[in-house]
CSV table of C-alpha atoms and ligand atoms in Angstrom, one decimal:
chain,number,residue,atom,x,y,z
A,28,UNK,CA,97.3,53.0,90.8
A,29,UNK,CA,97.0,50.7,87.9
A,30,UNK,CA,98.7,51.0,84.8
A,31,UNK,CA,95.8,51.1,83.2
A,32,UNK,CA,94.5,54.1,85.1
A,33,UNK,CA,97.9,55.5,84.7
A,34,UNK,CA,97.6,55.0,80.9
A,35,UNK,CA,94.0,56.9,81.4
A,36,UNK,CA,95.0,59.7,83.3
A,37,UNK,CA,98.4,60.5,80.9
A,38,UNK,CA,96.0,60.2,77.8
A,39,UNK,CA,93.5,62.7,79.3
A,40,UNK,CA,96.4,65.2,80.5
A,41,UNK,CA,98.0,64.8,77.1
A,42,UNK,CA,94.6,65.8,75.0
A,43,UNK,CA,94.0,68.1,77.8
A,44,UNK,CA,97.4,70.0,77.0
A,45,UNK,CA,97.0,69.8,73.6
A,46,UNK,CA,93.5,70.9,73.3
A,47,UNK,CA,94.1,73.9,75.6
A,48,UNK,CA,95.2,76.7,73.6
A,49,UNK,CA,94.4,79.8,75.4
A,50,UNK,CA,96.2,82.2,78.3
A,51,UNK,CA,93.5,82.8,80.8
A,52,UNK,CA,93.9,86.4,82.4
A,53,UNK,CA,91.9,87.3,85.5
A,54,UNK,CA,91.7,91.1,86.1
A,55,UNK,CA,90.5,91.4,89.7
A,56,UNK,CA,91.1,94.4,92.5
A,57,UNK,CA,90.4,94.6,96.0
A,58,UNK,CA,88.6,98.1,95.9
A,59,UNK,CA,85.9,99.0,93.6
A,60,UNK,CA,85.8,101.4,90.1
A,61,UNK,CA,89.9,101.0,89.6
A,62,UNK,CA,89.7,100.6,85.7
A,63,UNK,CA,89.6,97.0,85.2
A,64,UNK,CA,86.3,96.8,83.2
A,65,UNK,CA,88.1,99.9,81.0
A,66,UNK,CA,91.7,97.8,81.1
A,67,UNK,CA,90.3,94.4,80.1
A,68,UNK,CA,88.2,95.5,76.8
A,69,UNK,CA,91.0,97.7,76.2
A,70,UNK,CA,93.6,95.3,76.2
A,71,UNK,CA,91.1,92.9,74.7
A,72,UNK,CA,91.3,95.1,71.6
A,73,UNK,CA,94.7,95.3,71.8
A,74,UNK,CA,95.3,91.3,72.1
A,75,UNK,CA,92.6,91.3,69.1
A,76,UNK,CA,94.7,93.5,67.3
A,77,UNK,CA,98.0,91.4,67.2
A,78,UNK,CA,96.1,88.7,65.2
A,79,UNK,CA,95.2,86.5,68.4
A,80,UNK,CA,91.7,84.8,69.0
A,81,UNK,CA,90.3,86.8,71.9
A,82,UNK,CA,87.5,85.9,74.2
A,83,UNK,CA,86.6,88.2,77.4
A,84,UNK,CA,84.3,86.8,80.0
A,85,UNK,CA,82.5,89.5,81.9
A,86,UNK,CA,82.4,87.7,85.3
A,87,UNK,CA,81.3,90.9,87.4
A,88,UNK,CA,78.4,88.8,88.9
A,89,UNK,CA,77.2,92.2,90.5
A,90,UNK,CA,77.7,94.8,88.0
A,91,UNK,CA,78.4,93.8,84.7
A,92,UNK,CA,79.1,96.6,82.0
A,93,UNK,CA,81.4,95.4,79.7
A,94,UNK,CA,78.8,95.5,76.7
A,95,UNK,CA,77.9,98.8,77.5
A,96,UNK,CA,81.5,100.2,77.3
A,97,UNK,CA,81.8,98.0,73.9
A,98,UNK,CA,78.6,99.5,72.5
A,99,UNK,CA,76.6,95.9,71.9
A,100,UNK,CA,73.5,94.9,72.8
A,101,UNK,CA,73.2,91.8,75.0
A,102,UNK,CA,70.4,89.4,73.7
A,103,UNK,CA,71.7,86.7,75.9
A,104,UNK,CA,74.4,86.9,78.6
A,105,UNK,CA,76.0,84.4,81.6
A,106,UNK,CA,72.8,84.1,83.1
A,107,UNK,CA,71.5,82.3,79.9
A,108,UNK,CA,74.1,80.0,80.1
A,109,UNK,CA,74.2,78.9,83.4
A,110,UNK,CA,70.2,78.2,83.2
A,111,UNK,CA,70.7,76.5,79.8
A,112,UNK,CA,68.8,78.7,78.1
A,113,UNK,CA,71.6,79.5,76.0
A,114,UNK,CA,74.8,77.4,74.6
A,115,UNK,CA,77.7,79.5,74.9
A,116,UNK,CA,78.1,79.7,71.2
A,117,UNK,CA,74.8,81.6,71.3
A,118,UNK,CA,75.6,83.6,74.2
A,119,UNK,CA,79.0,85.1,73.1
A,120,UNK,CA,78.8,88.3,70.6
A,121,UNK,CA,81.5,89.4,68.3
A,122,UNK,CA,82.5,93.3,69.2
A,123,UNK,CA,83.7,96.0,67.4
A,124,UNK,CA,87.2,95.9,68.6
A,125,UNK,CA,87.4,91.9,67.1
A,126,UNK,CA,87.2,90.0,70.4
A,127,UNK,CA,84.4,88.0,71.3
A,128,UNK,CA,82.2,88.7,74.5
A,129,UNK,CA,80.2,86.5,76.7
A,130,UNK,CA,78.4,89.4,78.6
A,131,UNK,CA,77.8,89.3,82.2
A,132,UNK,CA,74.5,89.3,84.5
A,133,UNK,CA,74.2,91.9,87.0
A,134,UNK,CA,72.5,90.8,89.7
A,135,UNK,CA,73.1,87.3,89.3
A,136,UNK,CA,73.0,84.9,92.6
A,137,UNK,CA,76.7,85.0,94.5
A,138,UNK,CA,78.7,82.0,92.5
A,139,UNK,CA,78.9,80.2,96.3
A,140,UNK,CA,75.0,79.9,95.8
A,141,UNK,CA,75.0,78.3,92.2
A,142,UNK,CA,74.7,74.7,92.4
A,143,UNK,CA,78.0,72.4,92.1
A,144,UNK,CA,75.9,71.6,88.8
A,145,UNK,CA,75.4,75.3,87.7
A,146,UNK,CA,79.4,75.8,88.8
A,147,UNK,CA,80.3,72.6,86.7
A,148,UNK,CA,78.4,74.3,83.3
A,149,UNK,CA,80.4,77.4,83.5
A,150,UNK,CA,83.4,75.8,83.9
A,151,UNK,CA,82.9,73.7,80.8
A,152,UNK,CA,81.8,76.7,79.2
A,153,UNK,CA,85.5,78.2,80.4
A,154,UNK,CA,87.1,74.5,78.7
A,155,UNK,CA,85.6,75.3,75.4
A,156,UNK,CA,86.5,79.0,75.3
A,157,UNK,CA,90.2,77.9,76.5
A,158,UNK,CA,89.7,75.3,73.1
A,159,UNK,CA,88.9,78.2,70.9
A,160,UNK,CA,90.7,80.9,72.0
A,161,UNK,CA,94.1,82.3,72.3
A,162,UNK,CA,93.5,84.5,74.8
A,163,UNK,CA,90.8,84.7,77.5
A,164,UNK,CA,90.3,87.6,79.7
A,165,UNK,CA,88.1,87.3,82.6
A,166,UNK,CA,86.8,90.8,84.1
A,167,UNK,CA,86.0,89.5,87.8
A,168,UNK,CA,84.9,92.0,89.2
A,169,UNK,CA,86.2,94.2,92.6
A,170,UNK,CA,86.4,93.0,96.1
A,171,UNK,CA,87.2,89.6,98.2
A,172,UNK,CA,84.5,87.0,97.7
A,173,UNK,CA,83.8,83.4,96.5
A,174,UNK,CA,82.5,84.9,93.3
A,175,UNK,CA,85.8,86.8,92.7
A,176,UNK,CA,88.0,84.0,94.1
A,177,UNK,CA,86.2,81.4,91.8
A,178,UNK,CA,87.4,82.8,88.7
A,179,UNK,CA,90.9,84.1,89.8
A,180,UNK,CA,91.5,80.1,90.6
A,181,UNK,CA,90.7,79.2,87.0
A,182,UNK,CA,93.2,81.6,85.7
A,183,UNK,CA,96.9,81.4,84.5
A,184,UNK,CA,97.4,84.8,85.5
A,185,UNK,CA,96.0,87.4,87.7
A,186,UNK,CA,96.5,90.9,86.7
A,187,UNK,CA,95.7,92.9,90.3
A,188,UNK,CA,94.6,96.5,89.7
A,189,UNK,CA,95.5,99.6,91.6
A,190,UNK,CA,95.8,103.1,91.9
A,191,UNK,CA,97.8,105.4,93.2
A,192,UNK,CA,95.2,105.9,96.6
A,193,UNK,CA,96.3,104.8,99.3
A,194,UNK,CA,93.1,103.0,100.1
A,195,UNK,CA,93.2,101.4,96.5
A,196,UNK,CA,96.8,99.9,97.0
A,197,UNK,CA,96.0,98.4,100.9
A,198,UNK,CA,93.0,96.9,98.9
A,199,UNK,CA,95.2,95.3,96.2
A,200,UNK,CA,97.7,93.9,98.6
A,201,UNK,CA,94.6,92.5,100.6
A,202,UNK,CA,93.8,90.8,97.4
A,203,UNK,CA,97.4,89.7,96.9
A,204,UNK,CA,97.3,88.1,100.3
A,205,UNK,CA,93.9,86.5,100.3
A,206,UNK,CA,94.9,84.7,96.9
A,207,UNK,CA,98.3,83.5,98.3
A,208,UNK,CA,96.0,82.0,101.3
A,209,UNK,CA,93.7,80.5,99.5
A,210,UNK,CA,96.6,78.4,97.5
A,211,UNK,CA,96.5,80.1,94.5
A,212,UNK,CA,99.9,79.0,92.6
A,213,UNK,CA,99.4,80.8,89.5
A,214,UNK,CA,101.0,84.0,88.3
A,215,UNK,CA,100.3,87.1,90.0
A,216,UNK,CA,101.4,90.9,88.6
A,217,UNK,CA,100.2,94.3,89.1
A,218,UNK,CA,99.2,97.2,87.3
A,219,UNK,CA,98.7,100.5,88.6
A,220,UNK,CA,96.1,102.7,86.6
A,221,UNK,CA,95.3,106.3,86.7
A,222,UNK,CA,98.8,107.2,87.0
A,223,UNK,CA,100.2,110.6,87.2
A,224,UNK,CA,104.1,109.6,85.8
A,225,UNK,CA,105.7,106.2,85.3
A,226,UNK,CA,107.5,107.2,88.6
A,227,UNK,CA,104.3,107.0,90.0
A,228,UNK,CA,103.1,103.6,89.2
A,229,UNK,CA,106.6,102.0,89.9
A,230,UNK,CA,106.9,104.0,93.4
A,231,UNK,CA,103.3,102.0,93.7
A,232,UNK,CA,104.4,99.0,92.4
A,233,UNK,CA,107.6,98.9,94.4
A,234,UNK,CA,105.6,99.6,97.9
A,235,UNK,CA,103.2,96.7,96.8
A,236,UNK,CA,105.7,94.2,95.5
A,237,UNK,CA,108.4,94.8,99.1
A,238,UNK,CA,105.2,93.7,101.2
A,239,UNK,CA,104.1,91.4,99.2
A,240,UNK,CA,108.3,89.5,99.5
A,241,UNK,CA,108.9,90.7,102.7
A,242,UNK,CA,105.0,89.1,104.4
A,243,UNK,CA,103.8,86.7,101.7
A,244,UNK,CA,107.1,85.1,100.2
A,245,UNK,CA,105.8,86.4,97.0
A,246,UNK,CA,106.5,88.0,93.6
A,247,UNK,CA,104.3,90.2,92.2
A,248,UNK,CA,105.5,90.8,88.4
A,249,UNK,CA,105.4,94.3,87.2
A,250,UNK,CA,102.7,94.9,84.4
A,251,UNK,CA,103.6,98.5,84.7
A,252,UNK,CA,101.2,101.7,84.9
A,253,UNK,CA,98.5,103.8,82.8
A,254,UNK,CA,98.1,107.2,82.5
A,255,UNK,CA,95.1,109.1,84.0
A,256,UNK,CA,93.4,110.9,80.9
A,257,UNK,CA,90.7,112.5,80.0
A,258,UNK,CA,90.3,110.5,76.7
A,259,UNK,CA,88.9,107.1,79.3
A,260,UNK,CA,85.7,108.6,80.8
A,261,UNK,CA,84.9,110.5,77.5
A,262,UNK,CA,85.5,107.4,75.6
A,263,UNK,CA,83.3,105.6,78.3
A,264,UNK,CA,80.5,108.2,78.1
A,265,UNK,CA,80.8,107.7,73.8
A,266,UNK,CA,80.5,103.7,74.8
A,267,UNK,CA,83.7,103.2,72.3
A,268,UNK,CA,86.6,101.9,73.7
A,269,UNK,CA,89.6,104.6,74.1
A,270,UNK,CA,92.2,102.4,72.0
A,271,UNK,CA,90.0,103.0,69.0
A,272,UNK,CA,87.9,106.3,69.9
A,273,UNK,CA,91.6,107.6,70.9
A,274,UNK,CA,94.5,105.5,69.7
A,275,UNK,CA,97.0,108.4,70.7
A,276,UNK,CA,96.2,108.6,73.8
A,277,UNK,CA,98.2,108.2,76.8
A,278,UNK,CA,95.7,105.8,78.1
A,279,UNK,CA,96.2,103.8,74.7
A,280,UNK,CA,99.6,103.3,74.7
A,281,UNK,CA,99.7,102.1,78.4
A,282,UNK,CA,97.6,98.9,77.0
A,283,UNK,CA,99.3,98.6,73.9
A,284,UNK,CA,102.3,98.7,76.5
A,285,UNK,CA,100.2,96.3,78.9
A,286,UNK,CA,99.3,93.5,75.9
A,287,UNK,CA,103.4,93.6,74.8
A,288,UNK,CA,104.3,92.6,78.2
A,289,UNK,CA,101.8,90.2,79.1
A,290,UNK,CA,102.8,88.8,76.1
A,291,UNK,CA,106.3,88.7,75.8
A,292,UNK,CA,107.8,89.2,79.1
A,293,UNK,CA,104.7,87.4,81.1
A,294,UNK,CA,105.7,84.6,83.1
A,295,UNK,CA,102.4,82.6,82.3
A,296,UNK,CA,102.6,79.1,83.2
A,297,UNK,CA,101.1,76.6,80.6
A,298,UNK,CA,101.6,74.0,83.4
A,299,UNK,CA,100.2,70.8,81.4
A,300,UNK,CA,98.3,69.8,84.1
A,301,UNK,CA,96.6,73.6,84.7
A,302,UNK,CA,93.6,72.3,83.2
A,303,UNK,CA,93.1,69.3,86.1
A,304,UNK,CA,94.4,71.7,88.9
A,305,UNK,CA,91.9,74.6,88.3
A,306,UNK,CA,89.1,72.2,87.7
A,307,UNK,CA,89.6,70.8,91.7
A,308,UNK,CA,90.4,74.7,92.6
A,309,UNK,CA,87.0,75.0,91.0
A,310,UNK,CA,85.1,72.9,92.8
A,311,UNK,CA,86.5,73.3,96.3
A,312,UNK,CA,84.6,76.2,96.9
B,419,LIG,N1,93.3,105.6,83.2
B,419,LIG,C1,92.1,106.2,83.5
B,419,LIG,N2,92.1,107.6,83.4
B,419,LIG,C2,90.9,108.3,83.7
B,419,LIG,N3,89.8,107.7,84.2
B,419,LIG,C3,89.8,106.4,84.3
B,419,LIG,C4,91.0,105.6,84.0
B,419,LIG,N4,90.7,104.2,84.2
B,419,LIG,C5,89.4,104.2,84.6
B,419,LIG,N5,88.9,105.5,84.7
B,419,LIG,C6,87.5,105.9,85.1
B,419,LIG,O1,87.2,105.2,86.3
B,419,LIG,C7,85.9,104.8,86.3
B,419,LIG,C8,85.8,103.3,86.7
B,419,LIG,O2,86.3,102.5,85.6
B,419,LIG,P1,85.9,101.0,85.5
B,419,LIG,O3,84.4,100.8,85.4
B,419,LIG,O4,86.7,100.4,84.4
B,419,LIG,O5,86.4,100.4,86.9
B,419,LIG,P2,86.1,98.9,87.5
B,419,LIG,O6,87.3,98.7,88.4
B,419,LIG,O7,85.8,98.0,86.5
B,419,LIG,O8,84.9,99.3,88.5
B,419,LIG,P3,84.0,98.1,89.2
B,419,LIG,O9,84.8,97.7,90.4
B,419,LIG,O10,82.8,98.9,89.6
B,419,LIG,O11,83.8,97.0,88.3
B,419,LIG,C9,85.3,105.1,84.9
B,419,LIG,O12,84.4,106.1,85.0
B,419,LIG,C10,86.5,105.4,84.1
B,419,LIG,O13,86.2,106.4,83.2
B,420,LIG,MG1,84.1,96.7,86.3
Protein backbone atom coordinates (compact mmCIF):
# COMPACT_ATOMS: atom_id res chain seq x y z
CA UNK A 1 0.00 0.00 0.00
CA UNK A 2 0.90 3.51 -0.61
CA UNK A 3 1.16 6.05 1.88
CA UNK A 4 -1.14 7.82 0.28
CA UNK A 5 -3.79 5.09 0.35
CA UNK A 6 -2.72 4.55 3.85
CA UNK A 7 -3.37 8.24 4.61
CA UNK A 8 -7.05 7.54 2.81
CA UNK A 9 -8.03 4.61 4.52
CA UNK A 10 -6.93 6.05 8.27
CA UNK A 11 -8.87 9.28 7.37
CA UNK A 12 -12.05 7.25 6.37
CA UNK A 13 -11.71 4.84 9.64
CA UNK A 14 -11.15 7.92 11.75
CA UNK A 15 -14.55 9.95 10.42
CA UNK A 16 -16.03 6.56 10.30
CA UNK A 17 -15.35 6.14 14.21
CA UNK A 18 -16.29 9.40 14.99
CA UNK A 19 -19.37 9.65 13.03
CA UNK A 20 -20.65 6.38 14.40
CA UNK A 21 -22.48 6.93 17.49
CA UNK A 22 -24.90 4.26 18.06
CA UNK A 23 -24.79 0.44 19.74
CA UNK A 24 -26.40 -1.74 17.22
CA UNK A 25 -28.46 -4.60 19.12
CA UNK A 26 -29.69 -7.58 17.05
CA UNK A 27 -32.47 -9.51 18.81
CA UNK A 28 -32.73 -12.87 16.88
CA UNK A 29 -33.84 -16.58 18.12
CA UNK A 30 -33.66 -19.77 16.53
CA UNK A 31 -37.46 -20.84 17.21
CA UNK A 32 -40.32 -18.70 16.42
CA UNK A 33 -43.00 -16.48 18.83
CA UNK A 34 -40.17 -16.32 21.89
CA UNK A 35 -40.83 -12.59 22.82
CA UNK A 36 -38.40 -10.69 20.86
CA UNK A 37 -40.75 -8.38 18.92
CA UNK A 38 -42.40 -7.77 22.82
CA UNK A 39 -38.55 -7.54 24.27
CA UNK A 40 -37.19 -5.17 21.61
CA UNK A 41 -40.01 -2.33 21.78
CA UNK A 42 -39.96 -2.90 25.35
CA UNK A 43 -36.51 -2.27 25.90
CA UNK A 44 -36.74 0.28 23.17
CA UNK A 45 -38.90 2.23 25.62
CA UNK A 46 -36.81 1.65 28.22
CA UNK A 47 -33.35 2.76 26.30
CA UNK A 48 -35.81 5.90 25.27
CA UNK A 49 -36.45 6.44 28.71
CA UNK A 50 -32.83 6.87 30.04
CA UNK A 51 -32.55 9.99 27.76
CA UNK A 52 -30.78 8.06 24.74
CA UNK A 53 -31.69 8.56 20.94
CA UNK A 54 -33.36 5.22 20.10
CA UNK A 55 -34.02 3.86 16.72
CA UNK A 56 -35.57 0.13 16.28
CA UNK A 57 -35.43 -1.40 12.85
CA UNK A 58 -38.18 -4.05 12.38
CA UNK A 59 -36.17 -6.38 10.10
CA UNK A 60 -38.76 -9.45 10.34
CA UNK A 61 -38.78 -9.69 6.59
CA UNK A 62 -41.71 -12.27 7.04
CA UNK A 63 -43.76 -11.07 9.72
CA UNK A 64 -43.36 -7.74 10.83
CA UNK A 65 -45.51 -6.37 13.77
CA UNK A 66 -43.67 -4.04 15.62
CA UNK A 67 -46.08 -1.09 14.65
CA UNK A 68 -48.87 -2.98 15.62
CA UNK A 69 -47.61 -3.74 19.18
CA UNK A 70 -46.61 0.20 19.28
CA UNK A 71 -50.05 1.31 18.18
CA UNK A 72 -48.89 3.44 14.90
CA UNK A 73 -49.95 3.30 11.68
CA UNK A 74 -47.38 2.60 8.94
CA UNK A 75 -47.70 4.96 5.95
CA UNK A 76 -44.38 3.86 4.61
CA UNK A 77 -42.21 0.95 5.85
CA UNK A 78 -38.72 -0.99 4.71
CA UNK A 79 -40.22 -1.89 1.60
CA UNK A 80 -40.44 1.93 0.66
CA UNK A 81 -37.03 2.29 1.22
CA UNK A 82 -35.44 -0.33 -0.37
CA UNK A 83 -37.53 0.53 -3.70
CA UNK A 84 -36.72 4.27 -3.25
CA UNK A 85 -39.87 5.21 -2.82
CA UNK A 86 -39.22 6.52 0.43
CA UNK A 87 -35.90 8.21 2.17
CA UNK A 88 -35.52 6.82 5.42
CA UNK A 89 -36.20 10.06 7.12
CA UNK A 90 -39.70 9.64 5.67
CA UNK A 91 -40.01 6.16 6.39
CA UNK A 92 -39.16 6.12 10.19
CA UNK A 93 -42.19 7.22 12.68
CA UNK A 94 -41.77 8.61 16.08
CA UNK A 95 -43.80 6.17 18.73
CA UNK A 96 -45.37 6.69 21.80
CA UNK A 97 -42.74 5.21 23.91
CA UNK A 98 -40.06 8.09 22.36
CA UNK A 99 -38.08 5.84 20.03
CA UNK A 100 -38.17 6.08 16.47
CA UNK A 101 -39.43 3.16 14.16
CA UNK A 102 -38.62 2.19 10.73
CA UNK A 103 -41.52 -0.45 10.32
CA UNK A 104 -41.02 -3.62 8.57
CA UNK A 105 -42.67 -5.38 5.34
CA UNK A 106 -44.15 -8.58 5.75
CA UNK A 107 -43.85 -10.45 2.94
CA UNK A 108 -41.01 -8.85 1.59
CA UNK A 109 -38.54 -10.90 -0.99
CA UNK A 110 -35.83 -13.09 1.24
CA UNK A 111 -32.83 -10.45 1.70
CA UNK A 112 -30.57 -13.27 -0.41
CA UNK A 113 -32.99 -12.18 -3.35
CA UNK A 114 -32.59 -8.24 -3.03
CA UNK A 115 -30.06 -7.05 -5.36
CA UNK A 116 -26.34 -6.31 -4.11
CA UNK A 117 -27.80 -2.66 -5.05
CA UNK A 118 -31.10 -3.02 -2.92
CA UNK A 119 -28.63 -4.74 0.02
CA UNK A 120 -26.18 -1.70 -0.44
CA UNK A 121 -29.39 0.98 0.18
CA UNK A 122 -30.32 -0.61 3.40
CA UNK A 123 -27.11 -0.67 4.63
CA UNK A 124 -26.59 2.95 4.07
CA UNK A 125 -29.85 3.45 5.52
CA UNK A 126 -28.32 1.35 8.81
CA UNK A 127 -24.93 4.08 8.37
CA UNK A 128 -27.21 7.02 8.87
CA UNK A 129 -29.32 5.58 11.66
CA UNK A 130 -25.97 4.48 13.44
CA UNK A 131 -25.10 8.64 12.76
CA UNK A 132 -28.23 9.58 14.46
CA UNK A 133 -28.74 7.43 16.99
CA UNK A 134 -27.56 6.19 20.29
CA UNK A 135 -29.01 3.10 20.22
CA UNK A 136 -30.26 0.84 17.38
CA UNK A 137 -32.26 -2.16 17.97
CA UNK A 138 -32.79 -4.48 15.07
CA UNK A 139 -35.84 -7.01 15.65
CA UNK A 140 -34.63 -9.78 13.04
CA UNK A 141 -36.86 -11.96 13.16
CA UNK A 142 -36.87 -16.05 14.23
CA UNK A 143 -35.14 -18.78 12.55
CA UNK A 144 -31.64 -19.49 10.50
CA UNK A 145 -31.57 -17.80 7.18
CA UNK A 146 -29.71 -15.20 5.07
CA UNK A 147 -32.30 -12.65 5.93
CA UNK A 148 -31.72 -13.24 9.75
CA UNK A 149 -27.98 -13.73 9.38
CA UNK A 150 -27.68 -10.42 7.28
CA UNK A 151 -28.59 -8.29 10.01
CA UNK A 152 -27.07 -10.23 13.03
CA UNK A 153 -23.52 -9.46 10.95
CA UNK A 154 -24.21 -5.71 11.06
CA UNK A 155 -24.65 -5.75 14.77
CA UNK A 156 -22.36 -5.00 17.79
CA UNK A 157 -24.36 -7.24 19.73
CA UNK A 158 -26.67 -10.15 19.44
CA UNK A 159 -29.09 -10.57 22.15
CA UNK A 160 -30.34 -14.61 21.42
CA UNK A 161 -33.81 -15.26 22.83
CA UNK A 162 -35.07 -18.22 24.62
CA UNK A 163 -37.38 -19.93 26.72
CA UNK A 164 -37.51 -22.29 29.14
CA UNK A 165 -38.75 -25.26 26.34
CA UNK A 166 -36.67 -27.45 25.63
CA UNK A 167 -37.22 -27.05 21.91
CA UNK A 168 -36.75 -23.14 22.31
CA UNK A 169 -33.31 -23.53 24.00
CA UNK A 170 -31.79 -26.40 21.27
CA UNK A 171 -33.10 -23.70 18.79
CA UNK A 172 -31.13 -20.85 20.46
CA UNK A 173 -27.99 -22.80 20.76
CA UNK A 174 -28.52 -23.69 16.97
CA UNK A 175 -28.39 -20.03 16.48
CA UNK A 176 -25.42 -19.62 18.75
CA UNK A 177 -23.60 -22.11 16.66
CA UNK A 178 -24.62 -21.06 13.14
CA UNK A 179 -23.35 -17.42 13.98
CA UNK A 180 -19.99 -18.62 15.40
CA UNK A 181 -19.71 -20.57 11.88
CA UNK A 182 -20.52 -18.02 9.86
CA UNK A 183 -17.55 -15.80 11.54
CA UNK A 184 -19.55 -13.64 13.41
CA UNK A 185 -16.99 -11.88 16.02
CA UNK A 186 -19.19 -9.69 17.67
CA UNK A 187 -20.79 -10.01 21.13
CA UNK A 188 -23.22 -12.69 21.74
CA UNK A 189 -25.58 -12.90 25.17
CA UNK A 190 -28.66 -14.52 26.04
CA UNK A 191 -31.83 -13.85 27.50
CA UNK A 192 -34.34 -16.29 28.61
CA UNK A 193 -38.08 -14.99 28.49
CA UNK A 194 -41.23 -16.29 29.93
CA UNK A 195 -39.54 -17.31 32.98
CA UNK A 196 -41.05 -19.03 35.87
CA UNK A 197 -38.10 -17.86 38.75
CA UNK A 198 -34.73 -16.29 38.15
CA UNK A 199 -33.57 -19.88 39.03
CA UNK A 200 -35.16 -20.73 36.05
CA UNK A 201 -33.65 -18.56 33.44
CA UNK A 202 -30.09 -18.95 34.95
CA UNK A 203 -30.55 -22.96 35.13
CA UNK A 204 -31.33 -22.09 31.22
CA UNK A 205 -28.70 -19.84 30.82
CA UNK A 206 -26.16 -22.03 32.49
CA UNK A 207 -27.13 -25.23 30.21
CA UNK A 208 -26.86 -22.92 27.08
CA UNK A 209 -23.68 -21.00 27.96
CA UNK A 210 -21.54 -24.85 29.20
CA UNK A 211 -22.37 -26.00 25.45
CA UNK A 212 -21.80 -23.17 23.97
CA UNK A 213 -17.67 -23.25 25.96
CA UNK A 214 -17.46 -26.73 26.07
CA UNK A 215 -18.46 -27.16 21.65
CA UNK A 216 -18.06 -23.67 20.28
CA UNK A 217 -15.12 -22.02 22.36
CA UNK A 218 -17.57 -19.41 23.20
CA UNK A 219 -19.03 -17.05 25.76
CA UNK A 220 -22.38 -16.26 25.79
CA UNK A 221 -22.83 -13.15 28.31
CA UNK A 222 -25.79 -13.39 30.67
CA UNK A 223 -28.57 -10.73 29.81
CA UNK A 224 -30.53 -12.52 32.46
CA UNK A 225 -34.37 -13.58 32.39
CA UNK A 226 -38.17 -12.21 32.22
CA UNK A 227 -40.98 -13.20 33.95
CA UNK A 228 -43.96 -14.84 32.20
CA UNK A 229 -47.05 -12.54 32.99
CA UNK A 230 -50.18 -11.95 32.17
CA UNK A 231 -49.64 -8.19 31.83
CA UNK A 232 -47.53 -9.11 28.01
CA UNK A 233 -50.35 -10.61 25.94
CA UNK A 234 -53.02 -8.23 27.48
CA UNK A 235 -50.72 -5.41 26.78
CA UNK A 236 -50.26 -6.94 23.29
CA UNK A 237 -53.98 -7.36 22.73
CA UNK A 238 -54.36 -3.26 24.08
CA UNK A 239 -51.43 -2.67 21.26
CA UNK A 240 -49.57 -0.60 24.21
CA UNK A 241 -46.42 -1.70 25.17
CA UNK A 242 -46.35 -3.45 28.85
CA UNK A 243 -43.58 -1.03 30.25
CA UNK A 244 -46.08 1.80 29.92
CA UNK A 245 -49.65 -0.01 29.95
CA UNK A 246 -47.99 -1.86 33.15
CA UNK A 247 -44.87 -0.30 34.51
CA UNK A 248 -45.12 -2.68 37.72
CA UNK A 249 -45.13 -5.50 36.16
CA UNK A 250 -42.83 -8.30 36.49
CA UNK A 251 -42.45 -8.26 32.80
CA UNK A 252 -41.37 -4.50 33.19
CA UNK A 253 -38.84 -4.71 35.50
CA UNK A 254 -37.14 -7.61 33.66
CA UNK A 255 -36.44 -4.94 30.72
CA UNK A 256 -35.73 -2.11 32.87
CA UNK A 257 -33.33 -4.90 34.25
CA UNK A 258 -32.47 -5.94 30.56
CA UNK A 259 -31.63 -2.02 29.35
CA UNK A 260 -29.26 -1.49 32.81
CA UNK A 261 -27.23 -4.36 31.86
CA UNK A 262 -26.86 -4.04 28.27
CA UNK A 263 -25.84 -0.80 29.22
CA UNK A 264 -23.62 -0.98 31.88
CA UNK A 265 -22.27 -4.37 32.20
CA UNK A 266 -22.48 -5.14 28.24
CA UNK A 267 -19.37 -5.97 26.69
CA UNK A 268 -20.21 -4.15 23.38
CA UNK A 269 -17.33 -3.63 21.25
CA UNK A 270 -16.99 -0.09 19.58
CA UNK A 271 -14.24 -1.74 17.53
CA UNK A 272 -13.17 1.47 15.31
CA UNK A 273 -13.10 -0.38 12.45
CA UNK A 274 -16.79 -2.21 13.11
CA UNK A 275 -18.09 0.05 10.61
CA UNK A 276 -15.64 -1.46 7.52
CA UNK A 277 -15.92 -5.08 9.01
CA UNK A 278 -19.82 -5.31 8.93
CA UNK A 279 -19.98 -3.53 5.67
CA UNK A 280 -17.76 -6.68 3.95
CA UNK A 281 -19.90 -9.09 6.43
CA UNK A 282 -22.72 -7.32 4.57
CA UNK A 283 -21.93 -7.98 1.29
CA UNK A 284 -20.53 -11.51 1.42
CA UNK A 285 -23.77 -12.98 1.44
N1 LIG B 1 -42.75 -12.58 29.14
C1 LIG B 1 -43.88 -12.99 28.56
N2 LIG B 1 -44.94 -13.40 29.31
C2 LIG B 1 -46.09 -13.81 28.74
N3 LIG B 1 -46.28 -13.86 27.41
C3 LIG B 1 -45.28 -13.47 26.61
C4 LIG B 1 -44.03 -13.02 27.14
N4 LIG B 1 -43.22 -12.68 26.10
C5 LIG B 1 -43.93 -12.93 24.98
N5 LIG B 1 -45.16 -13.40 25.28
C6 LIG B 1 -46.22 -13.77 24.32
O1 LIG B 1 -45.66 -14.56 23.30
C7 LIG B 1 -46.22 -14.24 22.05
C8 LIG B 1 -45.12 -14.02 21.02
O2 LIG B 1 -44.41 -12.83 21.33
P1 LIG B 1 -43.59 -12.05 20.21
O3 LIG B 1 -44.45 -11.72 19.05
O4 LIG B 1 -42.90 -10.92 20.88
O5 LIG B 1 -42.55 -13.17 19.79
P2 LIG B 1 -41.51 -13.19 18.57
O6 LIG B 1 -40.35 -13.97 19.03
O7 LIG B 1 -41.27 -11.81 18.10
O8 LIG B 1 -42.36 -14.00 17.48
P3 LIG B 1 -41.94 -14.19 15.93
O9 LIG B 1 -40.85 -15.22 15.92
O10 LIG B 1 -43.21 -14.67 15.30
O11 LIG B 1 -41.46 -12.87 15.42
C9 LIG B 1 -47.12 -13.03 22.24
O12 LIG B 1 -48.44 -13.44 22.18
C10 LIG B 1 -46.79 -12.52 23.63
O13 LIG B 1 -47.93 -12.06 24.29
MG1 LIG C 1 -41.49 -10.98 16.15
Amino acid sequence: MTVAVIDQATTLRTLAASQRRAQVFAITSGKGGVGKSNIAVNLAIKFAESGKKVALLDADLGLANADVLCNVDLQWNLSHLISRKRTLQEVMIKTPGGFYLVGGASGLAKMADLTDFDRQHILDALTELEEEFDVLIIDTGAGINPNVLCFTRAADHVLIVTTPEPTAITDAYAVAKVMIRDGQDRVMSLLVNQVTSPAEGRAVYERIAKVARQFLGVGLYDAGCVYADEAVPLAVRRRNPFVLSAPRSMASAGVAQLASRLQQDSPVRTHPAGFFHRLSRWLKI
